[in-house]
Amino acid sequence: MNKLILNPGREKSLKRRHPWVFSGAVSRISGTPASGETLEVHSSDGEFLALAAYSPQSQILARVWDWRRRDIDAAFFRERIAAALALRARLLPDCPAMRLLHAESDGLPGVVADRYGDVVVLQLSSAGAMYWRETIADALFELARPATIFERSDSDVLTREGLKPVTGLLRGFPPPAPLIVDESGLKFEVDVDGGHKTGFYLDQRANRSAVRALAANCEVLDCFCYTGGFSVSALAGGAATVTAMDSSGPALELLKRNVAHNELAQPECLEGDVFQMLRKLRDQARKFDLIVLDPPKFAPTVAHAEKASRAYKDINLLAFKLLRPGGLLFTFSCSGGVSRELFQKIVAGAALDAGVDAQIVGHMSPGADHPVALAFPEGDYLKGLTCRVAIAQACA
Ligand code: SAH
């Protein structure tokens, strides 16, 4: 078998079971492995460390499939997929819309699958995942038993691996149009073909329910609303008004349809840049009781953390200024390059500069369908804080 040999001393992260081999750690590769093929990873003194998939064009030159010597074959993928499905069956029974396969954290680097009722959307993003594409699709089709597997292998990560995007029907029947799924008793239309990621942000399910539970009689501002996950939840929770903001016209159109699917009153929709629109609302002296800030990934890696920190601080500062005393802020970062600790510091700095006292009343994460392997802290990408602005400001 082809071998990848590490530079001296570079086996430490693999011994801690972190599944990525960076190109800088590699001394040489013996043989001529094809893109995506399985390699044995060895330390400089010849110790076997792992079996990994070769990504010749990526900074992450190999991603670990297993830590033991075994066959990486159809049985391997069936085993991993069955284990991931068993976790969901135990922790999220009867949940029609959820993530079935969460890449590294389910022992399947580069493999994401989301279930929307009878439709499963598969997103492959590494050379190794693409190499095993048919095998993965067969195993998932057989074990999860959906009517459809639709492929959305078109993420940035995939193109960085030097691979061509692939989208379209992969197994079963074409997805129904429109595809409407149930989340916590609410109906959402999901655009699996053209939407972000696999069509919907399943990682916010529990946090949308938290907003719904606290929105009664509130004037709500939903920033970066996409197709209205938080807006619809707030309206269903009895919000007095909802203002929804996003730069994407098509996302706002889908938001309006989602509000209609649930027979709720249409919110105020503002299309444009949230950074500018928050300033405008501040200048108009608008006030809200509950604000959601769920921006896109400002810092994909630690290298972008500083610039991202300024952007997070800016929107959080403006949000604090727009909240009434006693108001609630649900603020998120889905940046892998911003840790929970750093995010909390940024939000604290924003409150300070906005001149408000606030408390953290909740820490948020995705649900159990987005597990985080303990050896893979990068899996903990979505972090959120619920903050409450003090009713009476403390004396200076
Ligand atoms: N809260 C949503 C997911 C948000 S995804 C949910 O629960 O489903 C991030 C959204 O931010 C996308 O819809 C994208 O169109 C929007 N966006 C990105 N940059 C923006 C900007 N500068 N101003 C306004 N919207 C922006």
PDB file of C-alpha atoms in Angstrom, residues 170-283:
ATOM      1  CA  LEU A 170     -27.815  10.753  -6.947  1.00  0.00           C
ATOM      2  CA  ARG A 171     -30.271   7.995  -5.866  1.00  0.00           C
ATOM      3  CA  GLY A 172     -34.045   7.466  -5.897  1.00  0.00           C
ATOM      4  CA  PHE A 173     -36.770   9.859  -7.036  1.00  0.00           C
ATOM      5  CA  PRO A 174     -36.400  13.566  -7.813  1.00  0.00           C
ATOM      6  CA  PRO A 175     -37.189  15.650  -4.706  1.00  0.00           C
ATOM      7  CA  PRO A 176     -40.709  17.081  -4.505  1.00  0.00           C
ATOM      8  CA  ALA A 177     -41.086  20.750  -5.465  1.00  0.00           C
ATOM      9  CA  PRO A 178     -41.620  22.547  -3.212  1.00  0.00           C
ATOM     10  CA  LEU A 179     -39.949  20.419  -0.531  1.00  0.00           C
ATOM     11  CA  ILE A 180     -41.548  21.336   2.791  1.00  0.00           C
ATOM     12  CA  VAL A 181     -40.191  19.952   6.061  1.00  0.00           C
ATOM     13  CA  ASP A 182     -41.365  20.080   9.636  1.00  0.00           C
ATOM     14  CA  GLU A 183     -39.117  21.651  12.258  1.00  0.00           C
ATOM     15  CA  SER A 184     -40.504  21.642  15.796  1.00  0.00           C
ATOM     16  CA  GLY A 185     -44.048  21.734  14.366  1.00  0.00           C
ATOM     17  CA  LEU A 186     -43.325  24.574  11.909  1.00  0.00           C
ATOM     18  CA  LYS A 187     -43.216  24.215   8.130  1.00  0.00           C
ATOM     19  CA  PHE A 188     -40.168  25.293   6.151  1.00  0.00           C
ATOM     20  CA  GLU A 189     -39.623  25.131   2.421  1.00  0.00           C
ATOM     21  CA  VAL A 190     -36.089  23.961   1.664  1.00  0.00           C
ATOM     22  CA  ASP A 191     -34.302  24.745  -1.587  1.00  0.00           C
ATOM     23  CA  VAL A 192     -31.981  21.729  -1.784  1.00  0.00           C
ATOM     24  CA  ASP A 193     -30.819  22.656  -5.267  1.00  0.00           C
ATOM     25  CA  GLY A 194     -29.983  26.356  -4.902  1.00  0.00           C
ATOM     26  CA  GLY A 195     -30.006  27.096  -1.154  1.00  0.00           C
ATOM     27  CA  HIS A 196     -26.995  27.613   1.122  1.00  0.00           C
ATOM     28  CA  LYS A 197     -25.157  24.506   2.364  1.00  0.00           C
ATOM     29  CA  THR A 198     -27.657  21.681   1.798  1.00  0.00           C
ATOM     30  CA  GLY A 199     -30.595  24.134   1.731  1.00  0.00           C
ATOM     31  CA  PHE A 200     -31.266  24.963   5.380  1.00  0.00           C
ATOM     32  CA  TYR A 201     -29.358  25.754   8.606  1.00  0.00           C
ATOM     33  CA  LEU A 202     -30.229  22.669  10.646  1.00  0.00           C
ATOM     34  CA  ASP A 203     -27.617  23.621  13.241  1.00  0.00           C
ATOM     35  CA  GLN A 204     -29.905  26.348  14.632  1.00  0.00           C
ATOM     36  CA  ARG A 205     -32.937  24.111  15.329  1.00  0.00           C
ATOM     37  CA  ALA A 206     -32.739  24.178  19.139  1.00  0.00           C
ATOM     38  CA  ASN A 207     -31.832  27.876  19.194  1.00  0.00           C
ATOM     39  CA  ARG A 208     -34.819  28.766  17.014  1.00  0.00           C
ATOM     40  CA  SER A 209     -37.022  26.944  19.551  1.00  0.00           C
ATOM     41  CA  ALA A 210     -35.386  28.963  22.334  1.00  0.00           C
ATOM     42  CA  VAL A 211     -36.287  32.199  20.522  1.00  0.00           C
ATOM     43  CA  ARG A 212     -39.827  30.965  19.946  1.00  0.00           C
ATOM     44  CA  ALA A 213     -40.236  30.286  23.673  1.00  0.00           C
ATOM     45  CA  LEU A 214     -39.179  33.828  24.599  1.00  0.00           C
ATOM     46  CA  ALA A 215     -40.647  35.939  21.785  1.00  0.00           C
ATOM     47  CA  ALA A 216     -44.196  36.500  23.086  1.00  0.00           C
ATOM     48  CA  ASN A 217     -45.211  40.167  22.761  1.00  0.00           C
ATOM     49  CA  CYS A 218     -41.694  41.175  21.738  1.00  0.00           C
ATOM     50  CA  GLU A 219     -40.602  43.479  18.950  1.00  0.00           C
ATOM     51  CA  VAL A 220     -38.059  41.206  17.269  1.00  0.00           C
ATOM     52  CA  LEU A 221     -35.171  41.989  14.912  1.00  0.00           C
ATOM     53  CA  ASP A 222     -33.774  39.010  12.954  1.00  0.00           C
ATOM     54  CA  CYS A 223     -30.437  39.954  11.349  1.00  0.00           C
ATOM     55  CA  PHE A 224     -29.038  37.687   8.586  1.00  0.00           C
ATOM     56  CA  CYS A 225     -32.428  35.985   8.496  1.00  0.00           C
ATOM     57  CA  TYR A 226     -31.861  33.813   5.362  1.00  0.00           C
ATOM     58  CA  THR A 227     -35.124  31.910   4.729  1.00  0.00           C
ATOM     59  CA  GLY A 228     -36.630  32.927   8.059  1.00  0.00           C
ATOM     60  CA  GLY A 229     -35.795  30.171  10.531  1.00  0.00           C
ATOM     61  CA  PHE A 230     -35.713  32.604  13.457  1.00  0.00           C
ATOM     62  CA  SER A 231     -38.358  34.994  12.086  1.00  0.00           C
ATOM     63  CA  VAL A 232     -40.958  32.257  11.635  1.00  0.00           C
ATOM     64  CA  SER A 233     -40.115  30.846  15.076  1.00  0.00           C
ATOM     65  CA  ALA A 234     -40.515  34.280  16.702  1.00  0.00           C
ATOM     66  CA  LEU A 235     -43.845  34.867  14.943  1.00  0.00           C
ATOM     67  CA  ALA A 236     -45.049  31.421  16.030  1.00  0.00           C
ATOM     68  CA  GLY A 237     -44.022  32.322  19.580  1.00  0.00           C
ATOM     69  CA  GLY A 238     -46.332  35.338  19.552  1.00  0.00           C
ATOM     70  CA  ALA A 239     -43.933  38.168  18.695  1.00  0.00           C
ATOM     71  CA  ALA A 240     -45.695  41.520  18.424  1.00  0.00           C
ATOM     72  CA  THR A 241     -43.624  42.464  15.343  1.00  0.00           C
ATOM     73  CA  VAL A 242     -40.712  40.947  13.423  1.00  0.00           C
ATOM     74  CA  THR A 243     -38.218  42.840  11.279  1.00  0.00           C
ATOM     75  CA  ALA A 244     -36.126  40.509   9.106  1.00  0.00           C
ATOM     76  CA  MET A 245     -32.915  41.608   7.349  1.00  0.00           C
ATOM     77  CA  ASP A 246     -30.774  39.893   4.721  1.00  0.00           C
ATOM     78  CA  SER A 247     -28.783  40.890   1.651  1.00  0.00           C
ATOM     79  CA  SER A 248     -30.272  38.077  -0.416  1.00  0.00           C
ATOM     80  CA  GLY A 249     -33.503  38.869  -2.270  1.00  0.00           C
ATOM     81  CA  PRO A 250     -34.257  35.189  -3.045  1.00  0.00           C
ATOM     82  CA  ALA A 251     -33.754  34.273   0.647  1.00  0.00           C
ATOM     83  CA  LEU A 252     -36.274  36.958   1.670  1.00  0.00           C
ATOM     84  CA  GLU A 253     -38.758  35.668  -0.930  1.00  0.00           C
ATOM     85  CA  LEU A 254     -38.461  32.194   0.563  1.00  0.00           C
ATOM     86  CA  LEU A 255     -38.854  33.706   4.058  1.00  0.00           C
ATOM     87  CA  LYS A 256     -42.178  35.231   2.987  1.00  0.00           C
ATOM     88  CA  ARG A 257     -43.333  31.854   1.629  1.00  0.00           C
ATOM     89  CA  ASN A 258     -42.294  30.172   4.893  1.00  0.00           C
ATOM     90  CA  VAL A 259     -44.320  32.698   6.891  1.00  0.00           C
ATOM     91  CA  ALA A 260     -47.307  31.958   4.605  1.00  0.00           C
ATOM     92  CA  HIS A 261     -46.847  28.160   4.946  1.00  0.00           C
ATOM     93  CA  ASN A 262     -47.367  28.660   8.682  1.00  0.00           C
ATOM     94  CA  GLU A 263     -50.303  31.078   8.267  1.00  0.00           C
ATOM     95  CA  LEU A 264     -48.567  33.824  10.222  1.00  0.00           C
ATOM     96  CA  ALA A 265     -48.620  37.594   9.649  1.00  0.00           C
ATOM     97  CA  GLN A 266     -45.919  38.815   7.242  1.00  0.00           C
ATOM     98  CA  PRO A 267     -42.961  40.540   8.934  1.00  0.00           C
ATOM     99  CA  GLU A 268     -41.194  43.709   7.828  1.00  0.00           C
ATOM    100  CA  CYS A 269     -38.475  42.568   5.364  1.00  0.00           C
ATOM    101  CA  LEU A 270     -35.417  44.738   4.749  1.00  0.00           C
ATOM    102  CA  GLU A 271     -33.057  43.787   1.915  1.00  0.00           C
ATOM    103  CA  GLY A 272     -29.492  45.064   2.142  1.00  0.00           C
ATOM    104  CA  ASP A 273     -26.321  45.060   4.177  1.00  0.00           C
ATOM    105  CA  VAL A 274     -26.934  44.400   7.868  1.00  0.00           C
ATOM    106  CA  PHE A 275     -23.977  46.567   8.926  1.00  0.00           C
ATOM    107  CA  GLN A 276     -25.517  49.583   7.204  1.00  0.00           C
ATOM    108  CA  MET A 277     -29.115  48.818   8.113  1.00  0.00           C
ATOM    109  CA  LEU A 278     -28.304  48.488  11.833  1.00  0.00           C
ATOM    110  CA  ARG A 279     -26.788  51.999  11.716  1.00  0.00           C
ATOM    111  CA  LYS A 280     -29.905  53.288  10.024  1.00  0.00           C
ATOM    112  CA  LEU A 281     -32.150  51.744  12.682  1.00  0.00           C
ATOM    113  CA  ARG A 282     -29.934  53.287  15.379  1.00  0.00           C
ATOM    114  CA  ASP A 283     -30.183  56.719  13.701  1.00  0.00           C
TER     115      ASP A 283
END
